[in-house]
XYZ file of N, CA and C in Angstrom:
855
model
N 5.113 11.703 -18.647
C 4.989 11.532 -17.194
C 6.279 10.939 -16.637
N 6.962 11.715 -15.796
C 8.224 11.256 -15.216
C 8.031 10.499 -13.907
N 6.967 10.855 -13.176
C 6.720 10.241 -11.869
C 5.393 9.494 -11.868
N 5.424 8.274 -11.336
C 4.185 7.518 -11.175
C 3.371 8.061 -10.008
N 4.068 8.621 -9.030
C 3.413 9.152 -7.832
C 4.168 10.390 -7.356
N 3.434 11.456 -7.105
C 4.029 12.672 -6.546
C 3.180 13.146 -5.375
N 3.814 13.288 -4.222
C 3.139 13.772 -3.018
C 3.793 15.084 -2.610
N 2.974 16.097 -2.357
C 3.513 17.408 -1.987
C 2.730 17.989 -0.816
N 3.422 18.204 0.301
C 2.824 18.865 1.455
C 1.674 18.117 2.101
N 1.698 16.797 2.033
C 0.597 15.994 2.582
C 0.512 16.156 4.099
N -0.664 16.556 4.566
C -0.872 16.805 5.995
C -2.161 16.137 6.466
N -2.075 15.495 7.623
C -3.241 14.872 8.251
C -3.026 14.888 9.756
N -3.997 15.414 10.495
C -3.858 15.548 11.943
C -4.816 14.622 12.677
N -4.263 13.894 13.638
C -5.059 13.090 14.559
C -4.878 13.672 15.963
N -5.545 13.088 16.924
C -5.478 13.591 18.294
C -4.054 13.573 18.832
N -3.329 12.489 18.573
C -1.982 12.352 19.136
C -0.899 12.172 18.078
N -1.217 12.521 16.826
C -0.227 12.354 15.755
C -0.554 13.295 14.605
N 0.519 13.791 13.959
C 0.315 14.636 12.782
C 1.273 14.242 11.672
N 0.705 13.960 10.514
C 1.502 13.811 9.302
C 1.697 15.215 8.767
N 2.944 15.669 8.725
C 3.201 17.100 8.574
C 4.002 17.427 7.316
N 3.296 17.819 6.260
C 3.959 18.305 5.052
C 4.816 17.276 4.344
N 4.327 16.053 4.249
C 5.099 14.978 3.617
C 5.165 15.189 2.105
N 6.388 15.148 1.576
C 6.603 15.320 0.135
C 7.648 14.326 -0.357
N 7.331 13.604 -1.409
C 8.301 12.750 -2.103
C 7.663 12.266 -3.397
N 8.454 11.629 -4.234
C 7.930 11.119 -5.500
C 8.440 9.707 -5.763
N 7.720 9.010 -6.628
C 8.118 7.680 -7.093
C 8.309 7.778 -8.603
N 9.558 7.884 -9.079
C 9.791 7.987 -10.517
C 9.323 6.734 -11.259
N 8.884 6.910 -12.478
C 8.475 5.770 -13.293
C 9.645 4.799 -13.455
N 9.351 3.523 -13.338
C 10.373 2.493 -13.498
C 11.239 2.278 -12.281
N 10.830 2.829 -11.132
C 11.672 2.723 -9.931
C 10.954 1.998 -8.803
N 11.754 1.577 -7.815
C 11.239 1.020 -6.570
C 11.647 1.967 -5.448
N 10.664 2.479 -4.725
C 10.925 3.409 -3.626
C 10.555 2.734 -2.312
N 11.514 2.690 -1.395
C 11.285 2.109 -0.082
C 10.913 3.182 0.922
N 9.845 2.937 1.668
C 9.372 3.871 2.690
C 9.700 3.284 4.057
N 10.567 3.976 4.816
C 11.009 3.442 6.103
C 10.641 4.390 7.240
N 10.706 3.857 8.445
C 10.401 4.631 9.640
C 9.931 3.691 10.727
N 10.078 4.113 11.985
C 9.653 3.263 13.089
C 8.130 3.143 13.097
N 7.612 2.192 13.870
C 6.162 2.050 13.998
C 5.548 3.358 14.488
N 4.474 3.776 13.830
C 3.817 5.019 14.221
C 4.420 6.263 13.606
N 5.381 6.096 12.687
C 6.047 7.260 12.091
C 5.181 7.960 11.053
N 4.232 7.212 10.462
C 3.374 7.819 9.448
C 3.374 7.108 8.113
N 4.021 5.943 8.032
C 4.093 5.217 6.759
C 2.708 4.775 6.284
N 1.987 4.090 7.157
C 0.663 3.584 6.771
C -0.327 4.719 6.546
N -0.219 5.782 7.337
C -1.088 6.947 7.134
C -0.860 7.539 5.752
N 0.403 7.623 5.347
C 0.736 8.136 4.017
C 0.130 7.260 2.934
N 0.291 5.951 3.071
C -0.245 5.027 2.069
C -1.769 5.085 2.031
N -2.396 5.158 3.194
C -3.860 5.256 3.229
C -4.358 6.533 2.554
N -3.601 7.619 2.703
C -3.972 8.876 2.045
C -3.815 8.760 0.531
N -2.745 8.108 0.087
C -2.534 7.904 -1.349
C -3.706 7.151 -1.959
N -4.168 6.129 -1.252
C -5.236 5.268 -1.765
C -6.630 5.849 -1.542
N -6.696 7.002 -0.888
C -7.990 7.622 -0.646
C -8.781 6.977 0.470
N -8.104 6.193 1.313
C -8.783 5.526 2.427
C -9.005 6.473 3.600
N -8.213 7.540 3.651
C -8.446 8.616 4.613
C -8.399 9.938 3.856
N -9.039 10.945 4.395
C -9.086 12.247 3.738
C -7.951 13.128 4.241
N -7.179 13.660 3.321
C -6.082 14.551 3.702
C -6.621 15.927 4.062
N -5.864 16.637 4.902
C -6.225 18.011 5.264
C -5.647 19.014 4.278
N -4.425 18.732 3.858
C -3.736 19.664 2.963
C -2.748 18.885 2.111
N -2.283 19.547 1.057
C -1.306 18.923 0.179
C -1.951 18.321 -1.055
N -1.101 17.816 -1.939
C -1.590 17.213 -3.182
C -0.979 15.835 -3.381
N -1.761 14.962 -4.009
C -1.310 13.613 -4.349
C -1.647 13.377 -5.811
N -0.634 13.158 -6.621
C -0.825 12.909 -8.050
C -0.409 11.471 -8.352
N -1.370 10.656 -8.786
C -1.122 9.243 -9.066
C -1.275 8.993 -10.560
N -0.200 8.510 -11.178
C -0.208 8.202 -12.613
C -0.739 9.374 -13.434
N -0.290 10.558 -13.060
C -0.612 11.761 -13.823
C -1.909 12.444 -13.465
N -2.660 11.915 -12.493
C -3.951 12.509 -12.133
C -4.057 12.743 -10.631
N -4.643 13.894 -10.270
C -4.868 14.178 -8.847
C -6.175 13.568 -8.355
N -7.116 13.362 -9.248
C -8.371 12.710 -8.891
C -8.270 11.233 -9.256
N -8.418 10.368 -8.245
C -8.273 8.939 -8.506
C -9.598 8.362 -9.013
N -9.754 8.320 -10.334
C -10.966 7.766 -10.921
C -10.827 6.257 -11.087
N -11.855 5.632 -11.635
C -11.861 4.169 -11.772
C -10.744 3.681 -12.686
N -10.391 4.476 -13.683
C -9.315 4.087 -14.600
C -7.978 4.015 -13.864
N -7.721 4.981 -12.991
C -6.479 4.987 -12.218
C -6.473 3.841 -11.215
N -7.594 3.615 -10.544
C -7.678 2.526 -9.568
C -7.372 1.177 -10.204
N -7.767 1.010 -11.466
C -7.487 -0.232 -12.188
C -5.985 -0.480 -12.305
N -5.222 0.615 -12.333
C -3.788 0.506 -12.601
C -2.936 0.494 -11.333
N -3.589 0.410 -10.180
C -2.864 0.343 -8.910
C -3.060 -1.030 -8.289
N -1.965 -1.711 -8.023
C -2.010 -2.982 -7.313
C -1.612 -2.761 -5.864
N -2.437 -3.229 -4.937
C -2.214 -2.964 -3.514
C -2.038 -4.274 -2.761
N -0.997 -4.328 -1.918
C -0.750 -5.509 -1.085
C -0.475 -5.038 0.337
N -1.355 -5.436 1.253
C -1.180 -5.122 2.669
C -0.708 -6.362 3.422
N -0.164 -6.136 4.613
C 0.170 -7.244 5.502
C -1.133 -7.920 5.930
N -1.177 -9.238 5.811
C -2.394 -9.964 6.189
C -3.219 -10.329 4.973
N -4.242 -11.130 5.193
C -5.085 -11.610 4.102
C -6.145 -10.569 3.747
N -6.286 -10.293 2.452
C -7.236 -9.287 1.997
C -8.469 -9.893 1.330
N -8.567 -11.210 1.279
C -9.617 -11.858 0.509
C -10.429 -12.819 1.373
N -11.699 -13.043 1.021
C -12.537 -13.971 1.793
C -11.921 -15.366 1.845
N -11.755 -15.884 3.045
C -11.055 -17.154 3.204
C -11.892 -18.356 2.782
N -13.190 -18.135 2.546
C -14.032 -19.246 2.094
C -13.889 -19.483 0.589
N -13.156 -18.585 -0.082
C -12.928 -18.740 -1.517
C -11.652 -19.520 -1.783
N -11.581 -20.103 -2.945
C -10.340 -20.664 -3.478
C -9.805 -19.660 -4.495
N -8.524 -19.741 -4.881
C -8.027 -18.854 -5.929
C -8.838 -18.951 -7.222
N -9.321 -20.143 -7.515
C -10.138 -20.347 -8.715
C -11.412 -19.497 -8.659
N -12.082 -19.508 -7.494
C -13.297 -18.708 -7.334
C -12.965 -17.223 -7.200
N -11.822 -16.930 -6.580
C -11.381 -15.536 -6.482
C -11.176 -14.945 -7.869
N -10.685 -15.756 -8.782
C -10.499 -15.334 -10.166
C -11.817 -14.837 -10.760
N -12.909 -15.551 -10.486
C -14.225 -15.165 -11.002
C -14.701 -13.847 -10.380
N -14.380 -13.657 -9.105
C -14.758 -12.414 -8.432
C -13.991 -11.236 -9.029
N -12.699 -11.429 -9.214
C -11.843 -10.336 -9.680
C -12.162 -9.917 -11.112
N -12.588 -10.854 -11.939
C -12.893 -10.472 -13.320
C -14.158 -9.608 -13.399
N -14.958 -9.630 -12.323
C -16.132 -8.748 -12.257
C -15.765 -7.380 -11.675
N -14.674 -7.332 -10.916
C -14.239 -6.072 -10.295
C -13.370 -5.254 -11.239
N -12.434 -5.918 -11.912
C -11.472 -5.224 -12.777
C -11.799 -5.456 -14.245
N -11.994 -4.358 -14.974
C -12.242 -4.467 -16.413
C -11.030 -5.042 -17.137
N -9.849 -4.768 -16.589
C -8.611 -5.210 -17.240
C -8.085 -6.526 -16.657
N -8.922 -7.248 -15.922
C -8.483 -8.497 -15.300
C -8.007 -9.479 -16.361
N -6.831 -10.066 -16.125
C -6.217 -11.000 -17.069
C -6.161 -12.382 -16.431
N -7.123 -13.216 -16.767
C -7.203 -14.554 -16.182
C -5.971 -15.388 -16.523
N -5.499 -15.253 -17.738
C -4.329 -16.027 -18.173
C -3.116 -15.695 -17.306
N -2.888 -14.403 -17.070
C -1.770 -13.984 -16.216
C -1.941 -14.514 -14.801
N -3.153 -14.408 -14.262
C -3.417 -14.848 -12.896
C -3.151 -16.343 -12.729
N -3.661 -17.149 -13.639
C -3.477 -18.601 -13.533
C -2.010 -18.983 -13.713
N -1.320 -18.258 -14.589
C 0.120 -18.505 -14.756
C 0.889 -18.176 -13.478
N 0.495 -17.086 -12.814
C 1.162 -16.711 -11.566
C 0.867 -17.720 -10.458
N -0.342 -18.253 -10.429
C -0.650 -19.303 -9.449
C 0.287 -20.485 -9.627
N 0.507 -20.856 -10.882
C 1.423 -21.980 -11.152
C 2.858 -21.606 -10.782
N 3.245 -20.387 -11.147
C 4.611 -19.938 -10.853
C 4.876 -19.921 -9.355
N 3.854 -19.538 -8.573
C 4.000 -19.442 -7.122
C 3.647 -20.735 -6.402
N 3.334 -21.781 -7.180
C 2.955 -23.093 -6.606
C 1.763 -22.970 -5.657
N 0.760 -22.209 -6.084
C -0.460 -22.031 -5.296
C -1.574 -22.896 -5.881
N -2.134 -23.801 -5.100
C -3.217 -24.661 -5.604
C -4.481 -23.852 -5.874
N -4.994 -23.933 -7.086
C -6.133 -23.111 -7.486
C -7.429 -23.509 -6.799
N -7.525 -24.776 -6.371
C -8.792 -25.259 -5.821
C -8.802 -25.356 -4.295
N -7.725 -24.949 -3.646
C -7.638 -25.026 -2.189
C -8.195 -23.746 -1.571
N -8.936 -23.859 -0.469
C -9.497 -22.682 0.182
C -8.391 -21.793 0.747
N -8.590 -20.487 0.642
C -7.584 -19.533 1.111
C -7.322 -19.698 2.606
N -8.337 -20.083 3.373
C -8.146 -20.243 4.816
C -7.150 -21.351 5.150
N -6.863 -22.220 4.187
C -5.898 -23.298 4.390
C -4.484 -22.887 3.976
N -4.343 -21.673 3.461
C -3.038 -21.188 3.013
C -2.206 -20.719 4.205
N -0.892 -20.868 4.083
C 0.032 -20.259 5.042
C 0.105 -18.756 4.767
N 0.741 -18.017 5.683
C 0.870 -16.573 5.479
C 1.645 -16.270 4.202
N 2.700 -17.034 3.955
C 3.482 -16.822 2.744
C 2.665 -17.059 1.487
N 1.827 -18.077 1.505
C 0.964 -18.375 0.358
C -0.055 -17.260 0.144
N -0.594 -16.727 1.234
C -1.564 -15.631 1.120
C -0.917 -14.383 0.530
N 0.329 -14.124 0.915
C 1.019 -12.957 0.367
C 1.304 -13.151 -1.117
N 1.676 -14.368 -1.504
C 1.900 -14.649 -2.925
C 0.602 -14.485 -3.717
N -0.502 -14.911 -3.122
C -1.800 -14.743 -3.779
C -2.116 -13.261 -3.970
N -1.850 -12.461 -2.947
C -2.097 -11.017 -3.047
C -1.247 -10.386 -4.146
N -0.002 -10.824 -4.250
C 0.874 -10.336 -5.323
C 0.329 -10.760 -6.681
N -0.127 -12.007 -6.779
C -0.680 -12.514 -8.038
C -1.873 -11.674 -8.482
N -2.758 -11.339 -7.538
C -3.912 -10.492 -7.865
C -3.443 -9.110 -8.319
N -2.494 -8.539 -7.582
C -2.007 -7.186 -7.894
C -1.362 -7.105 -9.274
N -0.793 -8.217 -9.732
C -0.097 -8.228 -11.022
C -0.992 -8.666 -12.180
N -2.270 -8.926 -11.896
C -3.142 -9.515 -12.922
C -4.209 -8.564 -13.449
N -4.088 -7.272 -13.158
C -5.067 -6.332 -13.720
C -4.378 -5.093 -14.287
N -3.275 -5.355 -15.001
C -2.570 -4.299 -15.732
C -2.091 -3.174 -14.823
N -1.581 -3.542 -13.655
C -1.091 -2.536 -12.704
C 0.142 -1.823 -13.247
N 0.163 -0.520 -13.077
C 1.341 0.281 -13.395
C 2.096 0.668 -12.123
N 1.350 0.754 -11.023
C 1.936 1.138 -9.737
C 1.547 0.111 -8.682
N 2.545 -0.488 -8.051
C 2.306 -1.387 -6.926
C 2.565 -0.628 -5.630
N 1.657 -0.770 -4.677
C 1.829 -0.174 -3.355
C 1.733 -1.290 -2.331
N 2.819 -1.489 -1.585
C 2.880 -2.578 -0.607
C 3.173 -2.010 0.773
N 2.335 -2.362 1.740
C 2.500 -1.877 3.109
C 2.860 -3.053 4.011
N 4.142 -3.136 4.378
C 4.654 -4.216 5.236
C 4.288 -5.598 4.687
N 4.341 -5.731 3.367
C 3.887 -6.969 2.730
C 4.815 -8.151 2.981
N 6.078 -7.891 3.321
C 7.010 -8.999 3.571
C 7.143 -9.312 5.054
N 6.392 -8.609 5.889
C 6.477 -8.809 7.335
C 6.028 -10.208 7.725
N 6.826 -10.870 8.555
C 6.444 -12.176 9.087
C 6.657 -13.342 8.151
N 7.220 -13.095 6.977
C 7.471 -14.184 6.037
C 8.843 -14.793 6.292
N 8.977 -16.080 6.005
C 10.291 -16.696 6.183
C 11.229 -16.194 5.087
N 12.546 -16.280 5.299
C 13.513 -15.683 4.368
C 13.389 -16.169 2.931
N 13.052 -17.437 2.734
C 12.946 -17.980 1.373
C 11.768 -17.345 0.642
N 10.612 -17.276 1.307
C 9.428 -16.666 0.699
C 9.680 -15.184 0.433
N 10.318 -14.499 1.401
C 10.629 -13.075 1.215
C 11.510 -12.872 0.000
N 12.504 -13.723 -0.149
C 13.420 -13.599 -1.279
C 12.682 -13.814 -2.599
N 11.758 -14.773 -2.617
C 10.937 -15.006 -3.813
C 10.140 -13.753 -4.166
N 9.549 -13.134 -3.147
C 8.743 -11.936 -3.384
C 9.589 -10.781 -3.909
N 10.794 -10.635 -3.377
C 11.674 -9.562 -3.844
C 12.034 -9.759 -5.307
N 12.263 -11.012 -5.705
C 12.552 -11.309 -7.113
C 11.373 -10.934 -8.002
N 10.158 -11.218 -7.518
C 8.950 -10.880 -8.271
C 8.850 -9.367 -8.462
N 9.122 -8.620 -7.406
C 9.045 -7.161 -7.475
C 10.106 -6.594 -8.412
N 11.310 -7.131 -8.332
C 12.377 -6.683 -9.236
C 12.012 -6.944 -10.687
N 11.428 -8.106 -10.944
C 11.020 -8.464 -12.298
C 9.942 -7.497 -12.801
N 8.979 -7.171 -11.943
C 7.909 -6.235 -12.310
C 8.483 -4.867 -12.680
N 9.460 -4.406 -11.907
C 10.006 -3.057 -12.096
C 10.968 -2.952 -13.278
N 11.262 -4.070 -13.943
C 12.114 -4.005 -15.134
C 11.441 -3.218 -16.255
N 10.120 -3.223 -16.259
C 9.354 -2.441 -17.230
C 9.369 -0.976 -16.790
N 9.811 -0.082 -17.655
C 9.955 1.326 -17.281
C 8.622 2.026 -17.030
N 7.515 1.375 -17.402
C 6.200 1.954 -17.110
C 5.665 1.471 -15.764
N 6.406 0.601 -15.097
C 5.986 0.052 -13.807
C 6.765 0.705 -12.668
N 6.111 0.914 -11.550
C 6.758 1.518 -10.380
C 6.232 0.865 -9.113
N 7.024 0.962 -8.041
C 6.649 0.331 -6.774
C 6.947 1.275 -5.616
N 5.975 1.389 -4.709
C 6.198 2.018 -3.401
C 6.001 0.926 -2.365
N 7.037 0.657 -1.574
C 6.955 -0.418 -0.585
C 7.409 0.082 0.776
N 6.535 -0.014 1.758
C 6.937 0.298 3.127
C 7.370 -0.993 3.800
N 8.435 -0.909 4.571
C 8.933 -2.111 5.248
C 9.838 -1.709 6.402
N 9.760 -2.480 7.486
C 10.731 -2.287 8.568
C 11.908 -3.240 8.394
N 11.846 -4.091 7.355
C 12.965 -4.992 7.054
C 13.853 -4.279 6.038
N 14.758 -3.460 6.538
C 15.533 -2.588 5.653
C 16.514 -3.351 4.773
N 16.897 -4.562 5.185
C 17.791 -5.357 4.331
C 17.093 -5.722 3.021
N 15.768 -5.900 3.060
C 15.019 -6.147 1.825
C 15.131 -4.947 0.895
N 14.990 -3.761 1.460
C 15.048 -2.546 0.652
C 16.446 -2.306 0.106
N 17.462 -2.702 0.860
C 18.831 -2.575 0.358
C 19.032 -3.422 -0.892
N 18.289 -4.519 -0.996
C 18.410 -5.404 -2.162
C 17.698 -4.847 -3.393
N 16.534 -4.208 -3.199
C 15.699 -3.906 -4.369
C 15.417 -2.429 -4.618
N 15.514 -1.573 -3.606
C 15.047 -0.186 -3.759
C 16.027 0.669 -4.557
N 15.475 1.587 -5.326
C 16.274 2.610 -6.011
C 16.379 3.869 -5.152
N 15.323 4.147 -4.404
C 15.278 5.331 -3.540
C 14.734 4.936 -2.170
N 15.144 5.693 -1.155
C 14.652 5.484 0.205
C 14.047 6.787 0.721
N 12.821 6.694 1.228
C 12.166 7.826 1.890
C 12.033 7.465 3.364
N 12.598 8.300 4.231
C 12.586 8.045 5.673
C 11.636 9.023 6.350
N 10.589 8.477 6.976
C 9.625 9.288 7.722
C 9.830 9.072 9.216
N 9.925 10.164 9.954
C 10.083 10.100 11.412
C 9.167 11.134 12.043
N 8.317 10.661 12.960
C 7.374 11.542 13.667
C 6.551 12.390 12.699
N 6.097 11.750 11.622
C 5.191 12.402 10.688
C 5.821 13.316 9.666
N 7.155 13.369 9.635
C 7.841 14.233 8.679
C 8.893 13.450 7.903
N 9.142 13.883 6.670
C 10.187 13.258 5.863
C 11.544 13.776 6.324
N 12.387 12.855 6.783
C 13.751 13.215 7.190
C 14.633 13.337 5.955
N 14.531 12.370 5.060
C 15.234 12.466 3.779
C 14.563 11.585 2.740
N 14.785 11.948 1.488
C 14.380 11.148 0.336
C 15.576 11.127 -0.599
N 16.258 9.971 -0.667
C 17.543 9.908 -1.360
C 17.682 8.620 -2.174
N 18.529 8.656 -3.206
C 18.871 7.400 -3.878
C 19.499 6.435 -2.878
N 19.095 5.187 -2.935
C 19.617 4.202 -1.978
C 21.134 4.102 -2.056
N 21.675 4.166 -3.272
C 23.127 4.014 -3.418
C 23.892 5.130 -2.719
N 23.301 6.319 -2.633
C 23.957 7.401 -1.888
C 24.107 7.015 -0.421
N 23.082 6.369 0.114
C 23.105 5.980 1.524
C 24.101 4.861 1.775
N 24.047 3.815 0.948
C 24.872 2.632 1.208
C 26.320 2.808 0.760
N 26.558 3.671 -0.229
C 27.913 3.825 -0.762
C 28.639 5.053 -0.222
N 27.911 6.048 0.276
C 28.553 7.290 0.707
C 28.445 7.543 2.210
N 27.317 7.211 2.793
C 27.152 7.448 4.236
C 28.081 6.538 5.040
N 28.412 6.966 6.233
C 29.268 6.165 7.095
C 29.052 6.516 8.554
N 29.662 5.717 9.425
C 29.577 5.951 10.867
C 30.987 6.029 11.443
N 31.294 7.136 12.096
C 32.546 7.257 12.836
C 32.314 6.702 14.237
N 33.151 5.747 14.640
C 33.068 5.190 15.992
C 34.304 5.644 16.753
N 34.103 6.374 17.827
C 35.237 7.014 18.488
C 34.969 7.206 19.980
N 36.026 7.595 20.685
C 35.911 7.926 22.098
C 35.551 9.386 22.281
N 35.421 9.794 23.543
C 34.980 11.154 23.856
C 35.947 12.212 23.341
N 37.265 11.962 23.495
C 38.258 12.957 23.080
C 38.216 13.167 21.568
N 38.119 12.058 20.820
C 38.071 12.166 19.364
C 36.757 12.816 18.910
N 35.678 12.511 19.619
C 34.389 13.138 19.283
C 34.471 14.655 19.454
N 35.086 15.093 20.545
C 35.211 16.530 20.803
C 36.058 17.229 19.747
N 36.972 16.458 19.123
C 37.861 17.046 18.121
C 37.230 17.119 16.733
N 36.084 16.466 16.547
C 35.429 16.472 15.237
C 34.873 17.852 14.919
N 34.938 18.201 13.635
C 34.279 19.415 13.162
C 32.772 19.173 13.245
N 32.095 19.954 14.055
C 30.675 19.705 14.310
C 29.818 19.842 13.058
N 30.302 20.558 12.056
C 29.539 20.687 10.808
C 29.551 19.388 9.998
N 30.457 18.462 10.358
C 30.508 17.159 9.682
C 29.505 16.168 10.272
N 28.959 16.494 11.427
C 28.093 15.563 12.151
C 26.632 15.762 11.741
N 26.014 14.691 11.242
C 24.585 14.743 10.921
C 23.779 14.442 12.178
N 23.994 13.261 12.728
C 23.434 12.892 14.030
C 24.492 12.085 14.773
N 24.366 12.027 16.089
C 25.322 11.244 16.875
C 24.604 10.586 18.040
N 25.246 9.545 18.557
C 24.671 8.827 19.694
C 25.789 8.378 20.622
N 25.631 8.650 21.894
C 26.607 8.217 22.888
C 26.204 6.843 23.408
N 27.088 5.875 23.191
C 26.864 4.519 23.675
C 27.640 4.330 24.981
N 27.645 3.115 25.510
C 28.345 2.858 26.773
C 29.846 3.097 26.665
N 30.434 2.641 25.544
C 31.899 2.693 25.433
C 32.393 3.501 24.237
N 31.485 4.082 23.474
C 31.916 4.824 22.290
C 30.837 5.817 21.861
N 31.247 6.704 20.971
C 30.319 7.603 20.298
C 30.131 7.083 18.874
N 28.905 7.157 18.374
C 28.625 6.812 16.979
C 28.142 8.070 16.277
N 28.813 8.399 15.178
C 28.552 9.660 14.485
C 28.214 9.377 13.025
N 27.050 9.819 12.585
C 26.645 9.615 11.195
C 27.200 10.729 10.321
N 27.816 10.325 9.204
C 28.378 11.278 8.242
C 27.848 10.935 6.847
N 27.876 11.898 5.943
C 27.294 11.691 4.612
C 28.326 11.362 3.535
N 29.610 11.531 3.823
C 30.649 11.265 2.817
C 31.837 10.603 3.503
N 31.811 9.289 3.563
C 32.839 8.618 4.362
C 34.227 8.688 3.728
N 34.312 8.770 2.409
C 35.633 8.873 1.785
C 36.285 10.208 2.121
N 35.504 11.274 2.077
C 36.040 12.594 2.440
C 36.436 12.631 3.907
N 35.645 11.981 4.751
C 35.944 11.968 6.186
C 37.176 11.116 6.495
N 37.416 10.072 5.692
C 38.624 9.262 5.895
C 39.878 10.093 5.633
N 39.788 10.994 4.669
C 40.921 11.872 4.377
C 41.063 12.948 5.453
N 39.935 13.435 5.933
C 39.962 14.505 6.932
C 40.365 13.977 8.303
N 39.924 12.742 8.614
C 40.232 12.130 9.913
C 40.885 10.768 9.678
N 42.151 10.755 9.240
C 42.803 9.498 8.836
C 42.940 8.470 9.959
N 42.914 8.900 11.200
C 43.068 7.957 12.314
C 41.723 7.450 12.851
N 40.647 7.966 12.317
C 39.322 7.598 12.825
C 38.866 6.262 12.246
N 38.094 5.521 13.037
C 37.456 4.292 12.565
C 36.136 4.688 11.904
N 36.096 4.535 10.579
C 34.905 4.923 9.819
C 34.394 3.704 9.063
N 33.163 3.326 9.331
C 32.578 2.132 8.727
C 31.396 2.510 7.837
N 31.107 1.678 6.819
C 29.883 1.901 6.036
C 28.659 1.818 6.947
N 27.604 2.506 6.573
C 26.369 2.509 7.365
C 25.270 1.766 6.624
N 24.594 0.863 7.308
C 23.418 0.226 6.726
C 22.225 1.172 6.873
N 21.182 0.912 6.111
C 19.971 1.731 6.226
C 19.400 1.628 7.634
N 19.459 0.430 8.200
C 18.963 0.224 9.563
C 19.733 1.089 10.560
N 21.063 1.142 10.418
C 21.889 1.942 11.322
C 21.615 3.433 11.151
N 21.418 3.856 9.900
C 21.112 5.266 9.641
C 19.799 5.653 10.315
N 18.787 4.808 10.132
C 17.480 5.083 10.733
C 17.570 5.104 12.257
N 18.302 4.147 12.812
C 18.427 4.051 14.267
C 19.112 5.282 14.855
N 20.142 5.761 14.182
C 20.841 6.947 14.675
C 19.941 8.185 14.637
N 19.157 8.313 13.577
C 18.228 9.446 13.510
C 17.180 9.370 14.617
N 16.669 8.158 14.877
C 15.592 7.992 15.856
C 16.111 8.105 17.284
N 17.265 7.466 17.562
C 17.790 7.400 18.926
C 18.823 8.479 19.235
N 19.421 9.053 18.197
C 20.520 9.987 18.417
C 20.086 11.441 18.527
N 21.098 12.304 18.543
C 20.873 13.745 18.619
C 21.434 14.396 17.368
N 20.790 15.464 16.938
C 21.206 16.144 15.713
C 22.503 16.909 15.930
N 23.330 16.924 14.869
C 24.534 17.742 14.897
C 24.175 19.194 14.621
N 25.193 20.007 14.472
C 24.937 21.438 14.248
C 24.529 21.700 12.809
């Protein structure tokens, strides 16, 4: 099995939105970041993967199986934004609940993670901060032999220190080649730190699915005036945006463009800038 998750032609139609032929994969041992503006289809995609909504068309293969049976569900750790557990419980009591839900529940791992995350086992969850609740969710996800972690905006609203701790935890998990992660986030700087691949969804469709290093090391932005923009070879332009005082042009090979346009100001592009240009800009030829 080369891919922990393979999605092909995933389609789901709502009254005012359509997820249209979404296809991408999560290779084993990798971290894949799912990006896109609010309403682009990230959560719909994740809900379809987890079987929380019924797809209209397409296929979803999770850990080698298209039918998500109880064995596969045991191997998926899920973390959503917000608290997923009854707040009247303590982590200690949650441990007892989880060992009845998961056949592969590992109490030793869970209690060790509570200590590692400095989470009090006897304190009620309702007394936890948001960061503590997210750490608890991660602890649960890592305590039942998960092979695939799926996180939907799990770092949203956390302070930078807690976010950094969580990213370290995810990186550590993915060191095992049998472990994989799909994480949706609007905090693209987090994905620049940990992701191996980036999947960009816009208006229900995949714009690109690429290795992160291709984006951060090869993509660039030409910043120029109107005359220089008009002189550009239009086949070099992926998307462009006219600002108040300059044009911003997205290119896929900044080293080649530096040779082709030696007088042009060409800067590296962040994932955030790439996404913004696609969403706000216009397509090249």
